[in-house]
Amino acid sequence: NPQAKLICTMSLLLGSTITLSSNHWVTAWTGLEINTLAILPLIAKSHHPRSIEAATKYFLVQAAASALILFSSMTNAWYTGQWDITQLTCPASCLVLTAAIAMKLGLAPFHFWFPEVLQGCSLTTGLLLSTAMKFPPIALFLMTSQSLNPTPLITMAILSAALGGWMGLNQTQIRKILAFSSISHLGWMTIILVYSPKLALLNFYLYVTMTAAVFLALNSIKTLSLSTLMTTWTKTPALSAMLMLTLLSLAGLPPLTGFLPKWLIIQELTKQSMAPAATIMALLSLLNLFFYLRLAYCATITLPPHSTNHMKRWHINKPVSPLVAILTTTSLTLLPISPMIFAIV
């Protein structure tokens, strides 16, 4: 139903705008609730049992996280008399808020719902869940970053990078692989949040660009699993080649865009005398590199004939969306112009 889809999309925009523009905890919480209620029909729209299950899991987790955010802000207001988001000074409130936003984002150890929900919805809704729905909680993290305790954040970041890498290794469903990739990238953003919020935001923007390029490319070739991804090279060779390069960019290989945030974060951590944490994060990114290389191998290097059982698909000479072309180009070429980005930032 186009009207229902329009209402849900407008509500998503409204909820995100309210949260991003608010400096009072209750209005920020209201925006998050509007977002949660607006995305639920989009998750459950196929009426498949898996979609209904995904919507139920998403609702329960987000409702629990919202209750914790409200509890944290009320405790802080009780201690300090302040409802301002930037005036978060009560240590207990800071800890509860960190856990609540980690639940909202899907950071480890609160990550279990995210791969299941992403697997139960379409690629377009999965794109929204992986990018747009993470922006309001990340914004709350950025606004409160000076008050938060770095120890739980660093612990969750390293845990997210480790679990995102380990658990993505044996997956065959592309949406689950992208979910674990998202968990791992969130770990990189969280570890630098307290020390350089601008760098965390830059990492988020680049992650959104690369993930959107991958989701839209997969949506164009209608691929959900590795076995069908193996058959796409003969159908859309140019798009498959671009998909391979974008996946390698997500993995953080130079000279592609994805190397830029990892390089800057490791540099900043070293400046903050956190060389052990930087080393652990760099080593854990090798786990991600393995499953991105596996995806890239399936997308381009595996050519028919092969022994995979799959349904033959019609060749469609449909032009690639300009948005996919723009996002893919951005995902591949931002590293050489990074000095200009630094000058602007």
Short mmCIF file of C-alpha atoms in Angstrom, two decimals:
data_model
loop_
_atom_site.label_atom_id
_atom_site.label_comp_id
_atom_site.label_asym_id
_atom_site.label_seq_id
_atom_site.Cartn_x
_atom_site.Cartn_y
_atom_site.Cartn_z
CA ASN A 1 0.00 0.00 0.00
CA PRO A 2 1.71 3.24 -1.15
CA GLN A 3 -0.11 5.41 1.42
CA ALA A 4 1.00 3.19 4.31
CA LYS A 5 4.57 3.16 2.98
CA LEU A 6 4.51 6.98 2.70
CA ILE A 7 3.23 7.34 6.30
CA CYS A 8 5.95 4.98 7.59
CA THR A 9 8.70 6.81 5.66
CA MET A 10 7.51 10.23 6.84
CA SER A 11 7.32 8.94 10.43
CA LEU A 12 10.90 7.63 10.16
CA LEU A 13 12.07 11.06 8.98
CA LEU A 14 10.04 12.80 11.71
CA GLY A 15 11.33 10.51 14.49
CA SER A 16 14.97 10.91 13.42
CA THR A 17 14.61 14.70 13.11
CA ILE A 18 13.01 15.01 16.57
CA THR A 19 15.81 12.97 18.20
CA LEU A 20 18.61 14.77 16.34
CA SER A 21 17.29 18.27 17.06
CA SER A 22 16.31 17.75 20.72
CA ASN A 23 18.27 18.68 23.82
CA HIS A 24 15.67 17.34 26.28
CA TRP A 25 15.65 13.64 27.15
CA VAL A 26 11.88 13.19 26.78
CA THR A 27 11.76 14.59 23.23
CA ALA A 28 14.78 12.45 22.25
CA TRP A 29 13.01 9.39 23.68
CA THR A 30 9.80 10.33 21.80
CA GLY A 31 11.72 10.50 18.50
CA LEU A 32 13.23 7.05 19.12
CA GLU A 33 9.77 5.61 19.86
CA ILE A 34 8.29 7.09 16.66
CA ASN A 35 11.19 5.53 14.71
CA THR A 36 10.61 2.10 16.27
CA LEU A 37 6.86 2.14 15.55
CA ALA A 38 7.40 3.38 11.97
CA ILE A 39 9.87 0.63 10.99
CA LEU A 40 7.77 -2.27 12.39
CA PRO A 41 5.24 -2.39 9.47
CA LEU A 42 8.14 -2.28 7.00
CA ILE A 43 9.78 -5.30 8.68
CA ALA A 44 6.53 -7.30 8.86
CA LYS A 45 5.10 -6.30 5.45
CA SER A 46 5.75 -9.65 3.68
CA HIS A 47 3.50 -11.50 6.23
CA HIS A 48 5.95 -14.41 6.25
CA PRO A 49 6.34 -16.09 9.69
CA ARG A 50 10.05 -15.14 9.70
CA SER A 51 9.16 -11.47 9.10
CA ILE A 52 6.59 -11.47 11.90
CA GLU A 53 9.18 -13.08 14.19
CA ALA A 54 11.77 -10.44 13.20
CA ALA A 55 9.29 -7.61 13.88
CA THR A 56 8.40 -9.09 17.30
CA LYS A 57 12.07 -9.46 18.30
CA TYR A 58 12.84 -5.95 17.10
CA PHE A 59 9.91 -4.46 19.04
CA LEU A 60 10.79 -6.25 22.30
CA VAL A 61 14.47 -5.26 22.21
CA GLN A 62 13.79 -1.65 21.22
CA ALA A 63 11.06 -1.30 23.87
CA ALA A 64 13.47 -2.58 26.56
CA ALA A 65 16.20 -0.18 25.36
CA SER A 66 13.75 2.77 25.32
CA ALA A 67 12.64 1.94 28.88
CA LEU A 68 16.30 1.92 29.98
CA ILE A 69 16.92 5.31 28.29
CA LEU A 70 13.91 6.77 30.11
CA PHE A 71 15.05 5.22 33.41
CA SER A 72 18.59 6.59 32.93
CA SER A 73 17.39 10.13 32.13
CA MET A 74 14.91 10.13 35.06
CA THR A 75 17.64 8.96 37.48
CA ASN A 76 19.93 11.72 36.20
CA ALA A 77 17.14 14.31 36.55
CA TRP A 78 16.46 13.09 40.09
CA TYR A 79 20.15 13.52 41.04
CA THR A 80 20.92 16.77 39.19
CA GLY A 81 17.57 18.45 38.48
CA GLN A 82 18.55 18.61 34.78
CA TRP A 83 16.75 17.09 31.77
CA ASP A 84 19.36 18.42 29.34
CA ILE A 85 21.04 15.66 27.28
CA THR A 86 24.52 17.17 27.64
CA GLN A 87 24.22 17.43 31.46
CA LEU A 88 24.54 13.69 32.11
CA THR A 89 26.66 13.66 35.29
CA CYS A 90 25.29 10.79 37.40
CA PRO A 91 27.65 7.75 36.98
CA ALA A 92 24.83 5.17 37.32
CA SER A 93 22.81 7.00 34.64
CA CYS A 94 25.85 7.02 32.32
CA LEU A 95 26.27 3.25 32.69
CA VAL A 96 22.57 2.50 32.12
CA LEU A 97 22.50 4.83 29.09
CA THR A 98 25.57 3.13 27.60
CA ALA A 99 23.83 -0.27 27.90
CA ALA A 100 20.54 1.12 26.48
CA ILE A 101 22.13 2.69 23.39
CA ALA A 102 24.26 -0.44 22.88
CA MET A 103 20.97 -2.39 22.78
CA LYS A 104 19.49 0.10 20.31
CA LEU A 105 22.53 -0.19 18.02
CA GLY A 106 23.18 -3.92 18.37
CA LEU A 107 26.61 -3.65 19.98
CA ALA A 108 27.99 -6.80 21.61
CA PRO A 109 27.01 -8.24 24.09
CA PHE A 110 23.51 -6.92 23.15
CA HIS A 111 23.88 -7.93 19.49
CA PHE A 112 21.87 -11.19 19.33
CA TRP A 113 18.68 -9.64 17.91
CA PHE A 114 20.28 -7.83 14.97
CA PRO A 115 21.29 -10.72 12.61
CA GLU A 116 17.93 -12.46 13.18
CA VAL A 117 15.92 -9.30 12.46
CA LEU A 118 17.97 -8.47 9.36
CA GLN A 119 17.54 -12.04 8.06
CA GLY A 120 13.76 -11.76 8.45
CA CYS A 121 13.23 -8.58 6.41
CA SER A 122 13.77 -7.47 2.80
CA LEU A 123 17.02 -5.92 1.54
CA THR A 124 15.50 -2.42 1.43
CA THR A 125 14.27 -2.63 5.03
CA GLY A 126 17.62 -4.19 5.98
CA LEU A 127 19.35 -1.15 4.50
CA LEU A 128 17.19 1.14 6.67
CA LEU A 129 17.91 -0.93 9.80
CA SER A 130 21.65 -0.95 9.13
CA THR A 131 22.00 2.78 8.36
CA ALA A 132 19.15 5.23 9.05
CA MET A 133 17.92 3.52 12.24
CA LYS A 134 21.39 3.70 13.76
CA PHE A 135 21.77 7.45 13.28
CA PRO A 136 19.57 8.71 16.22
CA PRO A 137 21.26 6.40 18.83
CA ILE A 138 24.72 7.32 17.47
CA ALA A 139 23.73 11.01 17.77
CA LEU A 140 22.78 10.46 21.44
CA PHE A 141 26.16 8.76 21.99
CA LEU A 142 27.93 11.73 20.41
CA MET A 143 25.99 14.29 22.49
CA THR A 144 26.81 12.47 25.74
CA SER A 145 30.33 11.30 24.78
CA GLN A 146 32.09 13.63 27.24
CA SER A 147 30.14 12.16 30.20
CA LEU A 148 30.46 8.46 29.35
CA ASN A 149 32.89 6.08 31.04
CA PRO A 150 35.42 4.87 28.39
CA THR A 151 36.06 1.45 30.01
CA PRO A 152 32.68 -0.21 29.18
CA LEU A 153 32.73 1.43 25.73
CA ILE A 154 36.19 0.03 24.89
CA THR A 155 35.21 -3.40 26.25
CA MET A 156 32.04 -3.46 24.12
CA ALA A 157 33.96 -2.18 21.08
CA ILE A 158 36.59 -4.96 21.23
CA LEU A 159 33.87 -7.55 21.93
CA SER A 160 31.83 -6.29 18.94
CA ALA A 161 34.83 -6.41 16.60
CA ALA A 162 35.66 -9.96 17.80
CA LEU A 163 32.10 -11.37 17.68
CA GLY A 164 31.26 -9.56 14.42
CA GLY A 165 34.28 -11.24 12.85
CA TRP A 166 33.99 -14.72 14.39
CA MET A 167 30.25 -15.18 13.91
CA GLY A 168 30.29 -13.99 10.30
CA LEU A 169 32.82 -16.62 9.23
CA ASN A 170 30.49 -19.59 8.67
CA GLN A 171 27.39 -17.74 7.40
CA THR A 172 25.90 -18.44 3.96
CA GLN A 173 23.09 -15.85 4.05
CA ILE A 174 24.26 -12.46 2.82
CA ARG A 175 21.97 -10.45 5.12
CA LYS A 176 23.41 -12.19 8.19
CA ILE A 177 26.96 -11.57 6.94
CA LEU A 178 26.13 -7.86 6.53
CA ALA A 179 24.59 -7.82 10.04
CA PHE A 180 27.81 -9.15 11.59
CA SER A 181 29.76 -6.69 9.43
CA SER A 182 27.61 -3.89 10.90
CA ILE A 183 28.30 -5.09 14.47
CA SER A 184 32.02 -5.07 13.77
CA HIS A 185 31.95 -1.55 12.26
CA LEU A 186 30.00 -0.29 15.28
CA GLY A 187 32.87 -1.57 17.42
CA TRP A 188 35.30 0.66 15.50
CA MET A 189 33.00 3.69 16.00
CA THR A 190 32.51 3.00 19.72
CA ILE A 191 36.20 2.61 20.60
CA ILE A 192 37.02 6.13 19.38
CA LEU A 193 33.78 7.81 20.54
CA VAL A 194 35.09 9.33 23.79
CA TYR A 195 38.45 10.43 22.37
CA SER A 196 37.35 11.87 19.01
CA PRO A 197 33.57 12.15 18.39
CA LYS A 198 34.19 13.77 14.98
CA LEU A 199 36.17 10.73 13.88
CA ALA A 200 33.39 8.39 15.07
CA LEU A 201 30.90 10.42 13.00
CA LEU A 202 33.16 10.33 9.92
CA ASN A 203 33.43 6.55 10.33
CA PHE A 204 29.64 6.31 10.55
CA TYR A 205 29.13 8.37 7.37
CA LEU A 206 31.60 6.26 5.39
CA TYR A 207 30.09 3.04 6.78
CA VAL A 208 26.60 4.21 5.68
CA THR A 209 27.88 5.04 2.18
CA MET A 210 29.58 1.65 1.67
CA THR A 211 26.77 -0.41 3.24
CA ALA A 212 24.13 1.42 1.16
CA ALA A 213 26.15 0.68 -2.01
CA VAL A 214 26.33 -3.05 -1.12
CA PHE A 215 22.62 -3.36 -0.19
CA LEU A 216 21.42 -1.51 -3.31
CA ALA A 217 23.71 -3.55 -5.57
CA LEU A 218 22.40 -6.79 -4.03
CA ASN A 219 18.84 -5.50 -4.42
CA SER A 220 19.48 -4.82 -8.13
CA ILE A 221 20.65 -8.39 -8.76
CA LYS A 222 18.05 -9.89 -6.35
CA THR A 223 20.57 -11.98 -4.41
CA LEU A 224 20.15 -13.18 -0.81
CA SER A 225 22.59 -16.10 -0.42
CA LEU A 226 26.11 -17.06 -1.47
CA SER A 227 24.86 -19.83 -3.79
CA THR A 228 22.84 -17.36 -5.90
CA LEU A 229 25.60 -14.75 -5.71
CA MET A 230 27.84 -17.23 -7.57
CA THR A 231 25.56 -17.06 -10.63
CA THR A 232 25.36 -13.27 -10.99
CA TRP A 233 28.65 -12.70 -12.85
CA THR A 234 27.25 -13.77 -16.23
CA LYS A 235 24.08 -11.72 -15.66
CA THR A 236 25.55 -8.36 -14.56
CA PRO A 237 29.37 -8.45 -14.84
CA ALA A 238 29.94 -4.70 -14.34
CA LEU A 239 27.74 -4.52 -11.23
CA SER A 240 29.34 -7.68 -9.81
CA ALA A 241 32.82 -6.18 -10.28
CA MET A 242 31.72 -2.97 -8.52
CA LEU A 243 30.14 -5.05 -5.73
CA MET A 244 33.44 -6.88 -5.25
CA LEU A 245 35.38 -3.60 -4.93
CA THR A 246 32.80 -2.14 -2.52
CA LEU A 247 33.04 -5.26 -0.34
CA LEU A 248 36.84 -4.92 -0.27
CA SER A 249 36.35 -1.25 0.69
CA LEU A 250 34.10 -2.35 3.59
CA ALA A 251 36.89 -4.72 4.62
CA GLY A 252 39.23 -1.71 4.90
CA LEU A 253 41.77 -2.53 2.20
CA PRO A 254 43.89 0.35 0.86
CA PRO A 255 43.65 2.27 -1.48
CA LEU A 256 39.84 2.15 -1.07
CA THR A 257 37.65 4.44 1.07
CA GLY A 258 37.14 1.89 3.87
CA PHE A 259 40.83 2.07 4.81
CA LEU A 260 40.50 5.77 5.76
CA PRO A 261 38.48 5.45 9.05
CA LYS A 262 40.49 2.42 10.25
CA TRP A 263 43.78 4.23 9.59
CA LEU A 264 42.64 7.40 11.40
CA ILE A 265 41.19 5.47 14.36
CA ILE A 266 44.38 3.43 14.85
CA GLN A 267 46.40 6.68 14.62
CA GLU A 268 44.18 8.41 17.22
CA LEU A 269 44.27 5.41 19.59
CA THR A 270 48.09 5.39 19.38
CA LYS A 271 48.13 9.12 20.23
CA GLN A 272 45.96 8.36 23.28
CA SER A 273 48.55 5.76 24.48
CA MET A 274 46.20 2.91 23.63
CA ALA A 275 48.51 0.95 21.33
CA PRO A 276 47.37 -2.48 22.71
CA ALA A 277 43.70 -1.68 21.92
CA ALA A 278 44.69 -0.44 18.44
CA THR A 279 46.67 -3.66 17.81
CA ILE A 280 43.76 -5.87 18.95
CA MET A 281 41.29 -3.98 16.71
CA ALA A 282 43.64 -4.21 13.71
CA LEU A 283 44.07 -7.98 14.22
CA LEU A 284 40.32 -8.52 14.66
CA SER A 285 39.64 -6.72 11.37
CA LEU A 286 41.42 -9.66 9.64
CA LEU A 287 38.42 -11.86 10.59
CA ASN A 288 36.12 -9.48 8.71
CA LEU A 289 38.53 -9.44 5.79
CA PHE A 290 38.10 -13.21 5.46
CA PHE A 291 34.32 -13.15 4.99
CA TYR A 292 34.43 -10.07 2.74
CA LEU A 293 36.97 -11.88 0.56
CA ARG A 294 34.63 -14.89 0.55
CA LEU A 295 31.76 -12.70 -0.63
CA ALA A 296 33.99 -11.04 -3.25
CA TYR A 297 35.17 -14.47 -4.42
CA CYS A 298 31.58 -15.70 -4.81
CA ALA A 299 30.55 -12.49 -6.60
CA THR A 300 33.25 -12.41 -9.26
CA ILE A 301 35.81 -15.18 -9.25
CA THR A 302 33.44 -18.19 -9.26
CA LEU A 303 32.31 -18.71 -12.86
CA PRO A 304 29.82 -21.29 -14.17
CA PRO A 305 29.76 -24.21 -14.68
CA HIS A 306 29.86 -25.15 -11.00
CA SER A 307 28.17 -27.64 -8.74
CA THR A 308 25.87 -25.20 -6.89
CA ASN A 309 22.16 -26.03 -6.96
CA HIS A 310 20.23 -22.91 -7.88
CA MET A 311 17.26 -21.75 -9.89
CA LYS A 312 18.13 -20.33 -13.32
CA ARG A 313 17.17 -16.68 -13.60
CA TRP A 314 16.25 -14.59 -16.63
CA HIS A 315 18.80 -12.09 -17.87
CA ILE A 316 17.43 -8.59 -17.36
CA ASN A 317 19.08 -5.74 -19.25
CA LYS A 318 17.95 -3.23 -16.66
CA PRO A 319 20.21 -0.15 -16.29
CA VAL A 320 21.93 0.25 -12.93
CA SER A 321 20.44 2.92 -10.68
CA PRO A 322 22.44 6.22 -10.67
CA LEU A 323 22.34 6.10 -6.85
CA VAL A 324 24.24 2.77 -6.88
CA ALA A 325 26.82 4.27 -9.25
CA ILE A 326 27.32 7.37 -7.05
CA LEU A 327 27.57 5.39 -3.79
CA THR A 328 29.95 2.84 -5.33
CA THR A 329 32.22 5.57 -6.71
CA THR A 330 32.26 7.27 -3.29
CA SER A 331 33.02 3.92 -1.61
CA LEU A 332 36.10 3.46 -3.80
CA THR A 333 37.67 6.88 -4.28
CA LEU A 334 37.51 8.93 -1.06
CA LEU A 335 40.92 7.86 0.27
CA PRO A 336 42.98 9.91 -2.27
CA ILE A 337 40.98 13.05 -1.48
CA SER A 338 41.17 12.55 2.31
CA PRO A 339 43.44 15.65 2.83
CA MET A 340 40.56 17.76 1.50
CA ILE A 341 38.13 16.03 3.90
CA PHE A 342 40.45 16.81 6.84
CA ALA A 343 40.66 20.45 5.75
CA ILE A 344 36.85 20.67 5.80
CA VAL A 345 36.52 18.84 9.16
#
